[in-house]
Amino acid sequence: MKAKQATLYTLTFILALFIGVLTSCSNNDEVAEITVTRDYQTDSKVLAKFVDINKTVGEYYLNVHKTSFKDLLSDKDWQDLQSVNPLNKQRFEKEIAELNMRLQAAANNPKTSQIVYSTYNETWIRNLTQDRIVQVENTLTSSLTRARGSNLATLSIFPGSKSQCYFSSGKKIISRIQLNIFNGSYFFFDILCKTDAKKDPNPNMNEKLITLSGVSTLPYNYFTWTAYSNDANINWQFEGQGYEPKNGGPIATATFESYN
């Protein structure tokens, strides 16, 4: 009798061990599958659609409880959100916190005139100064059909370096900014605008520093630049300084066009 019980206990132990091994393999396969199928770039694009702007303090935040019809979210967006890897979500929130720290530093910079915030469904421009040297406004593509003129210049903005372009045009121009976000979850760069510019350095040039940021994956952003000057023809100078992302190529390419 004791021999039978011992045999039964042995068989039960072996069976439990076998089931445990199968479960462990299944869990490992599941983790490996999540790691492979839910890479960070895929999840960051999903999470970017759920980012909002706190306009009181000028910060981005992740809002997974969006309810407004203006959010333009589909059922698939909500399904994709449920499949986001928790580790990727933590990394995304950390990078948004880093972006907010950069924005706070930009807002505290006395040279910064405006900060552009860009999300999946909104572009907001925060005005920090009351000067009327140059004003930048977000421009809807629907209003550009008749306004857009000929190309004036192109400015490619790279991380860790400065680039410039010069041209002469009227008081109002349009910029088409193409983003290249291949690495990371956000973009952050500066454009320094100078009017009454010359090709030689001029200490008396009017300057306007614009910080552009966002988590938007939209291919283009359009802005209208208006110079408040008594001159009909403006000597424009733009200087770009890139920070994030560091993806080996340009963060953005700004094409400037005349305004009809």
CSV table of C-alpha atoms in Angstrom, one decimal:
chain,number,residue,atom,x,y,z
A,1,MET,CA,0.0,0.0,0.0
A,2,LYS,CA,2.8,2.4,0.9
A,3,ALA,CA,4.6,1.5,-2.3
A,4,LYS,CA,1.5,2.4,-4.3
A,5,GLN,CA,1.1,5.7,-2.5
A,6,ALA,CA,4.8,6.5,-3.1
A,7,THR,CA,4.3,5.7,-6.8
A,8,LEU,CA,1.2,7.9,-7.0
A,9,TYR,CA,3.0,10.8,-5.3
A,10,THR,CA,5.9,10.5,-7.7
A,11,LEU,CA,3.6,10.5,-10.7
A,12,THR,CA,1.7,13.5,-9.4
A,13,PHE,CA,4.9,15.4,-8.8
A,14,ILE,CA,6.2,14.6,-12.3
A,15,LEU,CA,2.9,15.7,-13.9
A,16,ALA,CA,2.8,19.0,-11.9
A,17,LEU,CA,6.4,19.6,-12.9
A,18,PHE,CA,5.6,19.0,-16.6
A,19,ILE,CA,2.6,21.4,-16.5
A,20,GLY,CA,4.8,24.0,-14.8
A,21,VAL,CA,7.4,23.7,-17.6
A,22,LEU,CA,4.7,24.1,-20.2
A,23,THR,CA,3.2,27.1,-18.5
A,24,SER,CA,6.6,28.7,-18.2
A,25,CYS,CA,7.4,28.2,-21.8
A,26,SER,CA,4.0,29.6,-22.8
A,27,ASN,CA,4.6,32.7,-20.7
A,28,ASN,CA,8.1,33.2,-22.1
A,29,ASP,CA,6.7,32.8,-25.6
A,30,GLU,CA,4.0,35.4,-24.8
A,31,VAL,CA,6.6,37.9,-23.4
A,32,ALA,CA,8.8,37.3,-26.4
A,33,GLU,CA,5.9,37.9,-28.8
A,34,ILE,CA,4.9,41.1,-27.1
A,35,THR,CA,8.5,42.3,-27.2
A,36,VAL,CA,8.8,41.5,-30.9
A,37,THR,CA,5.3,42.7,-32.1
A,38,ARG,CA,5.0,45.8,-29.8
A,39,ASP,CA,8.2,47.7,-30.5
A,40,TYR,CA,8.6,51.1,-29.0
A,41,GLN,CA,8.1,53.1,-32.3
A,42,THR,CA,4.8,51.3,-32.9
A,43,ASP,CA,3.5,52.0,-29.4
A,44,SER,CA,4.7,55.6,-29.3
A,45,LYS,CA,2.7,56.4,-32.4
A,46,VAL,CA,-0.4,54.9,-30.7
A,47,LEU,CA,0.2,56.8,-27.5
A,48,ALA,CA,0.9,60.1,-29.3
A,49,LYS,CA,-2.8,60.2,-30.4
A,50,PHE,CA,-3.7,60.3,-26.7
A,51,VAL,CA,-1.5,63.3,-25.7
A,52,ASP,CA,-3.2,66.6,-24.8
A,53,ILE,CA,-1.8,70.0,-23.8
A,54,ASN,CA,-2.2,71.6,-20.4
A,55,LYS,CA,-2.4,75.3,-21.6
A,56,THR,CA,-2.4,76.6,-18.1
A,57,VAL,CA,1.2,75.5,-17.4
A,58,GLY,CA,2.3,74.8,-21.0
A,59,GLU,CA,2.9,71.1,-20.8
A,60,TYR,CA,2.0,67.9,-22.6
A,61,TYR,CA,0.3,65.0,-20.8
A,62,LEU,CA,-1.0,61.6,-21.6
A,63,ASN,CA,-4.8,61.4,-21.5
A,64,VAL,CA,-6.1,57.9,-22.0
A,65,HIS,CA,-9.6,59.0,-21.1
A,66,LYS,CA,-10.3,61.2,-24.1
A,67,THR,CA,-14.1,61.7,-24.6
A,68,SER,CA,-14.4,64.8,-26.9
A,69,PHE,CA,-15.5,64.2,-30.5
A,70,LYS,CA,-12.8,66.7,-31.5
A,71,ASP,CA,-10.2,64.1,-30.6
A,72,LEU,CA,-10.8,62.3,-33.9
A,73,LEU,CA,-10.1,58.8,-32.4
A,74,SER,CA,-11.3,55.6,-34.0
A,75,ASP,CA,-12.3,52.3,-32.5
A,76,LYS,CA,-9.0,50.9,-33.8
A,77,ASP,CA,-7.1,53.6,-31.9
A,78,TRP,CA,-8.7,52.5,-28.6
A,79,GLN,CA,-8.0,48.8,-29.4
A,80,ASP,CA,-4.4,49.6,-30.2
A,81,LEU,CA,-4.1,51.5,-26.9
A,82,GLN,CA,-5.1,48.3,-25.0
A,83,SER,CA,-2.3,46.5,-26.7
A,84,VAL,CA,0.5,48.9,-25.7
A,85,ASN,CA,3.4,47.3,-23.9
A,86,PRO,CA,3.4,48.7,-20.3
A,87,LEU,CA,7.2,49.2,-20.5
A,88,ASN,CA,6.8,51.2,-23.7
A,89,LYS,CA,4.1,53.3,-22.0
A,90,GLN,CA,6.5,54.0,-19.1
A,91,ARG,CA,9.3,55.0,-21.5
A,92,PHE,CA,6.9,57.3,-23.5
A,93,GLU,CA,5.7,59.1,-20.3
A,94,LYS,CA,9.4,59.6,-19.3
A,95,GLU,CA,10.2,61.2,-22.7
A,96,ILE,CA,7.2,63.4,-22.4
A,97,ALA,CA,8.4,64.5,-19.0
A,98,GLU,CA,11.8,65.3,-20.6
A,99,LEU,CA,10.1,67.3,-23.3
A,100,ASN,CA,8.2,69.3,-20.6
A,101,MET,CA,11.5,70.1,-18.9
A,102,ARG,CA,12.9,71.5,-22.2
A,103,LEU,CA,9.7,73.5,-22.6
A,104,GLN,CA,10.0,75.0,-19.2
A,105,ALA,CA,13.6,76.1,-19.9
A,106,ALA,CA,12.5,77.6,-23.2
A,107,ALA,CA,9.7,79.5,-21.5
A,108,ASN,CA,12.2,80.9,-19.0
A,109,ASN,CA,14.5,82.0,-21.7
A,110,PRO,CA,13.9,85.8,-22.2
A,111,LYS,CA,14.7,85.5,-25.9
A,112,THR,CA,11.9,83.1,-26.6
A,113,SER,CA,8.9,84.9,-28.1
A,114,GLN,CA,6.5,82.0,-28.9
A,115,ILE,CA,6.4,78.2,-28.3
A,116,VAL,CA,4.5,75.9,-30.7
A,117,TYR,CA,2.8,72.8,-29.3
A,118,SER,CA,1.7,70.1,-31.7
A,119,THR,CA,-0.4,67.0,-31.0
A,120,TYR,CA,-2.4,64.6,-33.1
A,121,ASN,CA,-5.4,66.9,-33.3
A,122,GLU,CA,-4.2,70.3,-32.3
A,123,THR,CA,-1.5,73.0,-32.8
A,124,TRP,CA,-1.3,75.6,-30.1
A,125,ILE,CA,1.0,78.6,-30.1
A,126,ARG,CA,1.9,80.1,-26.7
A,127,ASN,CA,2.8,83.8,-26.8
A,128,LEU,CA,5.4,84.8,-24.2
A,129,THR,CA,6.1,88.4,-25.3
A,130,GLN,CA,3.9,91.2,-26.5
A,131,ASP,CA,6.4,92.5,-29.1
A,132,ARG,CA,5.1,93.1,-32.6
A,133,ILE,CA,8.3,92.4,-34.5
A,134,VAL,CA,7.2,89.1,-36.1
A,135,GLN,CA,4.1,87.1,-35.4
A,136,VAL,CA,3.7,83.4,-36.1
A,137,GLU,CA,0.3,81.8,-36.6
A,138,ASN,CA,-0.8,78.3,-37.3
A,139,THR,CA,-2.3,78.0,-40.8
A,140,LEU,CA,-4.9,75.5,-41.9
A,141,THR,CA,-4.1,73.7,-45.2
A,142,SER,CA,-7.7,74.5,-46.4
A,143,SER,CA,-6.8,78.2,-46.4
A,144,LEU,CA,-3.6,77.9,-48.4
A,145,THR,CA,-5.0,77.3,-51.9
A,146,ARG,CA,-4.8,80.9,-52.9
A,147,ALA,CA,-2.3,82.2,-50.4
A,148,ARG,CA,0.7,80.1,-51.4
A,149,GLY,CA,3.1,81.5,-53.9
A,150,SER,CA,6.6,80.6,-55.1
A,151,ASN,CA,9.3,78.9,-53.1
A,152,LEU,CA,11.8,81.3,-51.5
A,153,ALA,CA,14.3,79.1,-49.6
A,154,THR,CA,14.7,75.8,-47.7
A,155,LEU,CA,16.0,75.4,-44.2
A,156,SER,CA,17.1,71.9,-43.0
A,157,ILE,CA,17.3,71.6,-39.2
A,158,PHE,CA,19.7,69.0,-37.8
A,159,PRO,CA,20.3,68.0,-34.2
A,160,GLY,CA,23.3,69.6,-32.6
A,161,SER,CA,24.0,72.1,-35.4
A,162,LYS,CA,22.9,75.4,-36.8
A,163,SER,CA,21.7,76.2,-40.3
A,164,GLN,CA,20.7,79.4,-42.0
A,165,CYS,CA,18.9,80.8,-45.0
A,166,TYR,CA,18.3,84.3,-46.4
A,167,PHE,CA,15.8,85.8,-48.8
A,168,SER,CA,13.8,88.9,-49.6
A,169,SER,CA,10.0,89.0,-49.8
A,170,GLY,CA,6.9,90.8,-48.6
A,171,LYS,CA,5.7,91.3,-45.0
A,172,LYS,CA,3.9,88.0,-44.9
A,173,ILE,CA,5.3,84.5,-45.8
A,174,ILE,CA,4.4,80.9,-45.3
A,175,SER,CA,6.5,78.1,-44.0
A,176,ARG,CA,5.8,74.4,-44.7
A,177,ILE,CA,7.6,72.3,-42.1
A,178,GLN,CA,8.1,68.6,-42.8
A,179,LEU,CA,8.9,66.5,-39.8
A,180,ASN,CA,11.2,63.5,-39.8
A,181,ILE,CA,10.6,61.6,-36.5
A,182,PHE,CA,12.2,58.2,-36.9
A,183,ASN,CA,13.6,57.8,-33.5
A,184,GLY,CA,12.1,58.9,-30.2
A,185,SER,CA,8.6,60.1,-29.4
A,186,TYR,CA,8.9,63.9,-29.7
A,187,PHE,CA,10.5,66.7,-31.7
A,188,PHE,CA,12.1,69.9,-30.3
A,189,PHE,CA,13.9,72.6,-32.2
A,190,ASP,CA,14.3,76.4,-32.4
A,191,ILE,CA,13.9,78.8,-35.3
A,192,LEU,CA,15.4,82.2,-34.9
A,193,CYS,CA,13.8,84.7,-37.3
A,194,LYS,CA,15.6,88.0,-38.1
A,195,THR,CA,14.0,90.8,-40.1
A,196,ASP,CA,15.8,93.8,-41.7
A,197,ALA,CA,18.6,91.3,-42.2
A,198,LYS,CA,21.7,91.6,-44.4
A,199,LYS,CA,24.0,88.8,-45.5
A,200,ASP,CA,26.6,90.4,-43.4
A,201,PRO,CA,26.1,90.3,-39.6
A,202,ASN,CA,24.0,93.2,-38.4
A,203,PRO,CA,23.6,93.8,-34.6
A,204,ASN,CA,20.5,95.9,-35.1
A,205,MET,CA,18.4,93.2,-36.7
A,206,ASN,CA,15.0,92.5,-35.2
A,207,GLU,CA,15.0,89.0,-33.7
A,208,LYS,CA,12.3,86.5,-32.9
A,209,LEU,CA,13.0,83.1,-31.3
A,210,ILE,CA,10.4,80.4,-31.9
A,211,THR,CA,10.5,77.1,-30.2
A,212,LEU,CA,8.7,74.3,-32.0
A,213,SER,CA,7.8,71.0,-30.2
A,214,GLY,CA,5.3,68.2,-30.4
A,215,VAL,CA,4.4,64.6,-30.5
A,216,SER,CA,2.5,64.9,-33.8
A,217,THR,CA,3.1,62.4,-36.6
A,218,LEU,CA,1.5,64.6,-39.2
A,219,PRO,CA,3.7,65.0,-42.3
A,220,TYR,CA,3.4,68.8,-42.6
A,221,ASN,CA,2.8,71.8,-40.4
A,222,TYR,CA,2.0,75.2,-42.0
A,223,PHE,CA,2.7,78.6,-40.4
A,224,THR,CA,2.2,82.2,-41.5
A,225,TRP,CA,5.0,84.7,-40.5
A,226,THR,CA,4.0,88.4,-40.5
A,227,ALA,CA,6.7,91.1,-40.1
A,228,TYR,CA,5.4,94.4,-38.6
A,229,SER,CA,7.6,96.8,-40.5
A,230,ASN,CA,7.1,100.1,-42.5
A,231,ASP,CA,9.0,98.5,-45.4
A,232,ALA,CA,7.1,96.7,-48.0
A,233,ASN,CA,10.1,94.4,-48.8
A,234,ILE,CA,11.6,92.5,-45.9
A,235,ASN,CA,15.1,90.9,-45.7
A,236,TRP,CA,14.3,87.7,-43.9
A,237,GLN,CA,17.0,85.5,-42.2
A,238,PHE,CA,16.2,82.2,-40.5
A,239,GLU,CA,18.5,80.2,-38.3
A,240,GLY,CA,17.6,76.6,-37.2
A,241,GLN,CA,18.9,74.8,-34.2
A,242,GLY,CA,17.9,71.2,-33.7
A,243,TYR,CA,17.8,69.2,-30.4
A,244,GLU,CA,15.5,66.1,-30.6
A,245,PRO,CA,15.2,63.5,-32.0
A,246,LYS,CA,18.8,62.5,-32.8
A,247,ASN,CA,18.1,60.3,-35.7
A,248,GLY,CA,21.1,60.9,-37.9
A,249,GLY,CA,19.1,63.1,-40.4
A,250,PRO,CA,17.3,66.4,-40.3
A,251,ILE,CA,14.7,66.8,-37.6
A,252,ALA,CA,12.6,69.0,-39.9
A,253,THR,CA,12.8,70.7,-43.3
A,254,ALA,CA,11.2,74.2,-43.5
A,255,THR,CA,10.3,75.4,-47.0
A,256,PHE,CA,9.5,79.1,-47.1
A,257,GLU,CA,7.0,80.4,-49.7
A,258,SER,CA,5.8,83.8,-50.7
A,259,TYR,CA,2.2,84.9,-49.6
A,260,ASN,CA,-0.1,86.0,-52.4
